[in-house]
Each structure stands twice: as C-alpha cells, then as structure tokens.
Coordinates of C-alpha atoms and ligand atoms in Angstrom, one line a residue:
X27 CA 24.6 7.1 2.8
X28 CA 25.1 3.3 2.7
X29 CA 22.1 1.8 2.6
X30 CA 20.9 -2.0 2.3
X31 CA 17.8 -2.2 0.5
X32 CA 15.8 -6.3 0.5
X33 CA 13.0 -6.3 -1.3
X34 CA 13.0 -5.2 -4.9
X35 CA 9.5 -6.3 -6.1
X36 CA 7.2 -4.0 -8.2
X37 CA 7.7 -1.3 -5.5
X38 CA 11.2 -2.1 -4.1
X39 CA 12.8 -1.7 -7.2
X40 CA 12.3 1.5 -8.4
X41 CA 12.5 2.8 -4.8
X42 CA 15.8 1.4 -4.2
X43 CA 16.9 2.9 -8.5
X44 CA 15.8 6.5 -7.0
X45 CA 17.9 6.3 -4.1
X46 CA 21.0 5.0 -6.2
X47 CA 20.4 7.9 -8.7
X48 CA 20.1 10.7 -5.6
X49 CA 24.2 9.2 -5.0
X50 CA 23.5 6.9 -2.4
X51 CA 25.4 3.3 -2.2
X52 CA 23.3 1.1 -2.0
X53 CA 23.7 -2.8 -2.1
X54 CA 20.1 -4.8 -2.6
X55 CA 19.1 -8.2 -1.7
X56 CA 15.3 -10.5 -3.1
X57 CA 15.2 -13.7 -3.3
X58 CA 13.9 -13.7 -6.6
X59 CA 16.8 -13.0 -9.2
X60 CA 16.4 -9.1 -10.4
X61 CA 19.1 -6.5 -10.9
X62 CA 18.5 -2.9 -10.7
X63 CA 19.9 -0.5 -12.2
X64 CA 22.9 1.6 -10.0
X65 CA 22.3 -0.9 -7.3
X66 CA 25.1 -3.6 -6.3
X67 CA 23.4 -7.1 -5.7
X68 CA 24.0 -8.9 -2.1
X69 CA 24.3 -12.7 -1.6
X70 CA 21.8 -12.6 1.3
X71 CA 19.7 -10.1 3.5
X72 CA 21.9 -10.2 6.3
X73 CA 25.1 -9.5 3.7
X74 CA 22.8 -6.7 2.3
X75 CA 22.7 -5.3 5.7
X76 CA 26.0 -5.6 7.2
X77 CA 27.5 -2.1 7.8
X78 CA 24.8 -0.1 6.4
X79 CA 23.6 2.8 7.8
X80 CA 19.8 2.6 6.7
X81 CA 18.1 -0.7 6.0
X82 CA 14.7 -0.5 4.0
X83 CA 12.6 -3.6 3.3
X84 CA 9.7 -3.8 0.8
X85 CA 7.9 -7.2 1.6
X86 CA 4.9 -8.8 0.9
X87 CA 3.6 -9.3 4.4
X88 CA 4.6 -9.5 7.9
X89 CA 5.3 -13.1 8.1
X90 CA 8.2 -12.1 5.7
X91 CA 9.3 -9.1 7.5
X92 CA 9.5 -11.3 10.5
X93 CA 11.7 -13.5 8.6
X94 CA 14.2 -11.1 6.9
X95 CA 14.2 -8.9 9.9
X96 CA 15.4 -12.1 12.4
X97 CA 18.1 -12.1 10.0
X98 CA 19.0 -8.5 9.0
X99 CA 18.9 -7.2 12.7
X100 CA 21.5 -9.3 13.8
X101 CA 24.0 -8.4 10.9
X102 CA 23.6 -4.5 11.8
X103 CA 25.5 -2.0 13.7
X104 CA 24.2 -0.6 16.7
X105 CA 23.0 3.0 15.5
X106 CA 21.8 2.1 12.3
X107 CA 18.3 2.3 11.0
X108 CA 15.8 -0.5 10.2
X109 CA 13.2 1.2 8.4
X110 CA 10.2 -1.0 6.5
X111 CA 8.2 0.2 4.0
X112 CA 5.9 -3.2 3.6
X113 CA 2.2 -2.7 4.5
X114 CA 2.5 -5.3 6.7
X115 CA -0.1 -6.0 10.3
X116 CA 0.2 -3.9 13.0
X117 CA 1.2 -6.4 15.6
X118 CA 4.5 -7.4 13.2
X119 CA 5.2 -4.2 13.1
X120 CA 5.3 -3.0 16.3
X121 CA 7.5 -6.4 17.2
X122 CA 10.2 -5.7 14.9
X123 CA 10.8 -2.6 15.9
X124 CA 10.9 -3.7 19.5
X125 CA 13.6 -6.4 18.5
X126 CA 15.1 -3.6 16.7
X127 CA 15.6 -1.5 19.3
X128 CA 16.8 -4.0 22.0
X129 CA 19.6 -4.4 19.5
X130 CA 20.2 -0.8 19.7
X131 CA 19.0 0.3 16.0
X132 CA 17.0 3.0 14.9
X133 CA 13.2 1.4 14.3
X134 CA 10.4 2.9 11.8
X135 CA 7.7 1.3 10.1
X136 CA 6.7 3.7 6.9
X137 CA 4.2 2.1 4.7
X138 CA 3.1 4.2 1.4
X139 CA 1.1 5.3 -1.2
X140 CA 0.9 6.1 -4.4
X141 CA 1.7 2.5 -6.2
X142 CA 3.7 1.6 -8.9
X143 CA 3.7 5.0 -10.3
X144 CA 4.8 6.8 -7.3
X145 CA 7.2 4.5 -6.5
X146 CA 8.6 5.2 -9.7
X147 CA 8.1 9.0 -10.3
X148 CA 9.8 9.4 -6.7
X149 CA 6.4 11.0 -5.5
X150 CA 5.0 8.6 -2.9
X151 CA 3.5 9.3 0.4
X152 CA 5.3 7.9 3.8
X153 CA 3.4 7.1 6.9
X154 CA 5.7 7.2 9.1
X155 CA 5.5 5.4 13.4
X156 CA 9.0 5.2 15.2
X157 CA 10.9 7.4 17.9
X158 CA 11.7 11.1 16.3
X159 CA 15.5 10.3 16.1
X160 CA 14.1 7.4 13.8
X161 CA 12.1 9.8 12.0
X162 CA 14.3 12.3 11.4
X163 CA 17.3 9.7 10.4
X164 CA 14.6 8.0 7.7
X165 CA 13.1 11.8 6.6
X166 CA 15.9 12.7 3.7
X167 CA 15.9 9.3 2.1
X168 CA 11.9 9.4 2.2
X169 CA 12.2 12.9 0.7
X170 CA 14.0 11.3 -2.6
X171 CA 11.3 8.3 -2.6
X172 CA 8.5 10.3 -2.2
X173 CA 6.9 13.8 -1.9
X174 CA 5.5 13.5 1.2
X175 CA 6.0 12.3 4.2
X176 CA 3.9 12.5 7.7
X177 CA 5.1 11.0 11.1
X178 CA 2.5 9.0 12.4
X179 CA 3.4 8.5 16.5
X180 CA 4.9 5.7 17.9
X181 CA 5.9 2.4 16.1
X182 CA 2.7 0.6 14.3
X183 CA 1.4 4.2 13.4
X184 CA 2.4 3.9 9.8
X185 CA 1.0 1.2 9.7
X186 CA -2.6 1.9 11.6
X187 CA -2.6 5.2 9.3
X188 CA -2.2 3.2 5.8
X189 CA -4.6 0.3 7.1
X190 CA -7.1 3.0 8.4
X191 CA -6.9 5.2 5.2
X192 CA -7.2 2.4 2.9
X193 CA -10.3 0.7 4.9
X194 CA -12.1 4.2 4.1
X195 CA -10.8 4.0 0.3
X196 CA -12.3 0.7 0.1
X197 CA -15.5 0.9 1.0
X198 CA -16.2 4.6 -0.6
X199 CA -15.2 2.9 -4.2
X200 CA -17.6 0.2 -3.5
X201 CA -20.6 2.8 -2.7
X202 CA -19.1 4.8 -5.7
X203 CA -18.9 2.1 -8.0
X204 CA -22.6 0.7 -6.6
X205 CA -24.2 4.4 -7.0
X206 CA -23.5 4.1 -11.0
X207 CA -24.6 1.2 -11.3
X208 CA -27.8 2.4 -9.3
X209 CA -27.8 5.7 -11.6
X210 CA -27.7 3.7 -14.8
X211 CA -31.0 1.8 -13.5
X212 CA -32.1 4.9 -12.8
X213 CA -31.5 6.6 -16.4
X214 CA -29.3 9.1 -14.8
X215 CA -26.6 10.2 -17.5
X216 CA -22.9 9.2 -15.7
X217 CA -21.5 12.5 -16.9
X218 CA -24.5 14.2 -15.3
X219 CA -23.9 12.2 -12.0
X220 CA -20.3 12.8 -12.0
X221 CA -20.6 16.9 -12.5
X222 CA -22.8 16.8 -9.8
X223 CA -21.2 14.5 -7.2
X224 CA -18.0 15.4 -7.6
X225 CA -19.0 18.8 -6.9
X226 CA -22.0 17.7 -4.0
X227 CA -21.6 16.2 -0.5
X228 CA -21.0 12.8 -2.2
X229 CA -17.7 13.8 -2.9
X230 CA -14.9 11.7 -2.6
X231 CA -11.0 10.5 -4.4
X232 CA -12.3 7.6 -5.6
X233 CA -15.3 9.9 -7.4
X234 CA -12.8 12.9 -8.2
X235 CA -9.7 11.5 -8.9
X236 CA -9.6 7.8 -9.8
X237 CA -13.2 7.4 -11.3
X238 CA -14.4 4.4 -11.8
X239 CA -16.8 4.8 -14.8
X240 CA -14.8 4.5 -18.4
X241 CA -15.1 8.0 -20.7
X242 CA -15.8 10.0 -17.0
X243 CA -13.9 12.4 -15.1
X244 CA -10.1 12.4 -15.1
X245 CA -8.2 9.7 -16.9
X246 CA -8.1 6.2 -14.7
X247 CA -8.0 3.1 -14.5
X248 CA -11.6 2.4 -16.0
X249 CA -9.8 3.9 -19.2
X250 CA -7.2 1.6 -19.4
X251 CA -9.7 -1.5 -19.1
X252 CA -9.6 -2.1 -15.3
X253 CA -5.9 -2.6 -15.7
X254 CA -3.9 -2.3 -12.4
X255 CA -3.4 0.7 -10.6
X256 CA -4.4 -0.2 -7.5
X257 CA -4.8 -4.3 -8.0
X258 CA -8.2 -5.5 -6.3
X259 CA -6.1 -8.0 -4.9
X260 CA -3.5 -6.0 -2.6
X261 CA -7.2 -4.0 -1.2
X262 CA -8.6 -6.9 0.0
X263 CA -5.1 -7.4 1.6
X264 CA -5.2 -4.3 3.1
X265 CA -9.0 -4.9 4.1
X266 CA -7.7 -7.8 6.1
X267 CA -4.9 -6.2 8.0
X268 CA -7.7 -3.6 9.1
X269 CA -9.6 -6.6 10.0
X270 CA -7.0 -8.4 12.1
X271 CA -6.6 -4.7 13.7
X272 CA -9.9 -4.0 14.3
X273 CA -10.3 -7.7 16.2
X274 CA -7.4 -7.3 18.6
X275 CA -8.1 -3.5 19.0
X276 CA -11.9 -4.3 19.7
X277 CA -13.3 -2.0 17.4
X278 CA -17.1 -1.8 15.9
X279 CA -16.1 -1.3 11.8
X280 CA -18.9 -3.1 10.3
X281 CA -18.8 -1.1 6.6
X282 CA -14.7 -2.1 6.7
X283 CA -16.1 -5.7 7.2
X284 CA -18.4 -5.3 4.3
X285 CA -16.1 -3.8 2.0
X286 CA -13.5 -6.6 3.1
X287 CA -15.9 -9.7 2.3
X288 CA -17.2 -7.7 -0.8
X289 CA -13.4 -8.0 -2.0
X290 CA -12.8 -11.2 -1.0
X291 CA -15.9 -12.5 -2.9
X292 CA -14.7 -10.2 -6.0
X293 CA -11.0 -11.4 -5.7
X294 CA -11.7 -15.3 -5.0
X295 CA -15.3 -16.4 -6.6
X296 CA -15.2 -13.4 -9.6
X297 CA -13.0 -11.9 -12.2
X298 CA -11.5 -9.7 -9.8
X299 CA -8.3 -11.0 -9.5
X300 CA -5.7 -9.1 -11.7
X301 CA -8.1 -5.9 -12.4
X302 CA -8.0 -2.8 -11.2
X303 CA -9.8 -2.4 -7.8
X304 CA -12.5 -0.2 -9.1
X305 CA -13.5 -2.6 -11.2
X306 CA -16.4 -3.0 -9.0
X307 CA -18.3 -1.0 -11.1
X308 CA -18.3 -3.0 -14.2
X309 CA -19.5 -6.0 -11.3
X310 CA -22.0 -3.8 -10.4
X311 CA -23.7 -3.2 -13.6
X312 CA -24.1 -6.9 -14.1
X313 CA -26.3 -7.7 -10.7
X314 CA -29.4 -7.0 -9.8
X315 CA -30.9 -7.5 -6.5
X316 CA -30.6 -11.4 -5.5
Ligands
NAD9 P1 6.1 -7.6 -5.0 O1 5.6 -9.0 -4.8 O2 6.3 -7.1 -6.4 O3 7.6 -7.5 -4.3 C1 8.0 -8.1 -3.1 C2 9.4 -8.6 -3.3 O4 9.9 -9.2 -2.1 C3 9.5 -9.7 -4.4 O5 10.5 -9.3 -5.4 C4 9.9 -10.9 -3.7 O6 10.8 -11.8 -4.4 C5 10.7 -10.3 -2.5 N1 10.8 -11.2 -1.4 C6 9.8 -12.1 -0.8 N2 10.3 -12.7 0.2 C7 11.6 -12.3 0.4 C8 12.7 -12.6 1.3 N3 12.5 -13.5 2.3 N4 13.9 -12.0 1.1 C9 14.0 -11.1 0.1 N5 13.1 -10.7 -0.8 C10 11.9 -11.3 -0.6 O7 5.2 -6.6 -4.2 P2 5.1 -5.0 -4.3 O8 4.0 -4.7 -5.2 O9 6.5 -4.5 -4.6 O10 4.7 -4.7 -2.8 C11 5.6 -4.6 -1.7 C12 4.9 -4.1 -0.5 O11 4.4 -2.8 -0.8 C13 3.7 -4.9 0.0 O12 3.6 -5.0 1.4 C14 2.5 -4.2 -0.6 O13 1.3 -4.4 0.1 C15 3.0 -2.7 -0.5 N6 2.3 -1.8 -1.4 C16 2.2 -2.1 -2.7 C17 1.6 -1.2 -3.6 C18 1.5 -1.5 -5.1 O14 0.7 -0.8 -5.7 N7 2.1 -2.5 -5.6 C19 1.1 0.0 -3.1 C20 1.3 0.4 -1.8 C21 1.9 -0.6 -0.9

C-alpha cells in the first residue's frame, strides 16, 4: 500500500519503520529533521500525502492535527484514508473526520497504547472510531503496528475509549502509589502488601503489572529509577483531554479531577516532570498529612 505517514516523533517513527519493513511504500513528512529507516522523506505534509492510499498522523495534540489535516486533506484522493493515531481531544477529532469525509476520504481516529515499546515491538493497542469501511481499510496496517485492535463506534470513539481508560489508570496509580506510602507508615512489609493485593479486591495493572514500588512485583519502571515508560507528563495530558470531555459532555468525574490536578501539581510545582508517571509513590513517601 502507498501510505503517507507525518509525524515521526518518539511514536511515529518506529510505527512508520514497521510498516516500511511489512513492504509498504511509505513516504514521511515532521517538521523536525529525522530520517527513518526504509521510509522516503517528503518536502511537506500535503507532498507526503498526495496519491496515497492511507494517511497516518502521530501529533502532539489536536491543535496540530487541525493544522496538518487542513493541509493533507486537500492534497488527497477521494477514496483514500485519513487515519490519526494522536491522542488528541475529542471535539478535534470528531471535526477532522467530518472535513474528511465531505472531501470524500475514508475517516478514523485510532489512538494507542502501549508507548515507546509497543510502538516499537509492533505490539500496540488501536482504539479505533470511524465508519466500518474506515475500519476495515485501517485494520491490516494496524495489525502490523500493533497486536490488537478494537473498533470503538463512530468517529471520537478512539479517542473517548483512550481518554476514558487512561482517566481510570491515573487515578488507580495514585491510590496505588498513596496505599504504599500509607503501608510503610503502617509497618506493613511492601512485598507482604503486594502478594496480598495483587491477589485481593485491590487488584489492579498499575498494582500487577507496572508496580510502582522499586524491588516489588514484575520489573517496571520504579526499577529503572522512575525513568519513562509512561512520562508523568503525557498523563496529565491525557487527564486534561478527559477534562475538556467531561465539561462539554456534562459529566460528574470528580476522582478524574483529582487525579488530573494531583498531576498537574506533580508535573508543574514538583520533580515530576521527565519521570515515570508512577513516580507518585516516591512523592508519596515524602508527605505527611499537611
Ligand atoms: P513526539 O513529540 O515524540 O512526536 C511528535 C512529532 O510530531 C515530532 O517529531 C514533531 O516534530 C512532529 N510534529 C509536530 N508538529 C508537526 C507538524 N505540523 N507537521 C509535521 N510534524 C509535526 O510525541 P510522541 O511521544 O511520538 O507522541 C505522539 C502522540 O502519541 C501524542 O498525541 C501522544 O499523546 C501519543 N501517545 C504517546 C505515547 C508515548 O508513550 N510517547 C503513548 C501513547 C500515545
């Protein structure tokens, strides 16, 4: 397949590089200067674009995707696809696939996760929104990108299911980070609380999977010094889109509001900035009460 591919950041890149390797063409375009490796470097977006039959975009946020799209859509032929994979608001997603579609393209918006590692190792997760004809057009390059890959609804359901999903992850690291800290007040052993947890009620990925106390559980994060992973800094971005989606849909989500501001403070008064997102806990362990 032809496909354009604007965006090659931390994810982008080796996104586009597995595509290239599977023996598709495909011609990239970022502003910054990168080259990667078995794709052909455009000019622009829009020369990116021009007579592919998939476009993917990677961007940092939906003012961008607003941007690039105003300029990609344009350059492409009716039929083709304009598929972004940006975590991106749910209001700019829903409007570029409207613009999409009145120029007669094929419209999904497929955020995903997984980070770095899966978009490297090929294995990420795609929530997918769009019409099925979208769906099933973006389905085999998705299946090269990633392992998995779940069809949402409509346009803006990627996006709502990413936002949603990572609202929950945020605020169950904080209460996991905040119940160490709370256990080591206590005198409770961490290994003891993990074996029990993460076979109890309490429960969770960010307990099982990803924990956040050093030495405990499977290798994370916390092992490798707080060192990104999942940056502290894109959570509380996604604790904002939910946010923004939360205030226009009119919904009551007062822990997401919490965990958003508790981020926020981490990220923009603390050391949070740079670390891995559970470091929370180390934050934790330093506070008491007041
Ligand atoms: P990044 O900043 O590394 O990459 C974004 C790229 O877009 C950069 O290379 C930048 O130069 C380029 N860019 C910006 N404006 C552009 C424009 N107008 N035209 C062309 N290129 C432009 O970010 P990333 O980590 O690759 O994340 C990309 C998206 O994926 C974000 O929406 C992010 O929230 C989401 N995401 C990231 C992760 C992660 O772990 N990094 C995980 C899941 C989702």
């Amino acid at each position: 397949m032809k496909i354009g591919f604007i965006g090659l950041g931390n994810m982008g890149a080796p996104m586009a590089a597995n595509l290239a390797n599977a023996g598709h063409d495909v011609t990239g375009f970022d502003m910054a200067e990168v080259s990667v490796e078995g794709v052909t470097m455009a000019e622009s977006a829009a020369a990116a674009a021009k007579g592919a039959e998939v476009v993917i975009t990677m961007l940092p946020n939906g003012d961008i995707l607003r941007a690039v799209a105003a300029e990609v859509i344009p350059a492409m032929e009716a039929g083709a696809a304009f598929v972004d994979c940006s975590t991106v608001d749910v209001d700019s997603a829903r409007d570029v696939a409207q613009q999409a579609e009145q120029a007669g393209l094929l419209a999904v918006d497929a955020p995903v996760s997984g980070g770095i590692g899966g978009a490297s190792g090929g294995t990420l997760t795609f929530m997918a929104g769009g019409s099925d004809a979208a769906f099933a057009r973006a389905e085999p390059l998705f299946d090269i990108m990633g392992q998995k890959a779940v069809h949402c609804g409509e346009a803006g359901a990627g996006q709502a299911a990413k936002i949603c999903n990572n609202m929950i992850l945020g605020a169950t690291m904080i209460v996991t980070c905040e119940a160490f800290a709370l256990a080591d007040k206590l005198g409770l052993d961490r290994q003891k609380m993990f074996d029990v947890v993460s076979t109890s009620s309490g429960y969770s990925w960010s307990m099982n999977a990803y924990c956040p106390a050093p030495g405990v559980g499977p290798t994370s994060p916390a092992d490798n010094g707080y060192k990104p992973g999942f940056a502290a800094d894109l959570m509380l971005k996604d604790l904002r889109l939910a946010q923004q989606a939360a205030a226009s849909a009119d919904a009551d989500t007062p822990m997401g509001e919490l965990a958003q501001r508790l981020y926020a403070q981490f990220v923009e008064n603390e050391d949070g900035k740079g670390r891995d997102f559970s470091a929370m806990l180390p934050r934790f362990e330093k506070r008491g009460r007041s």
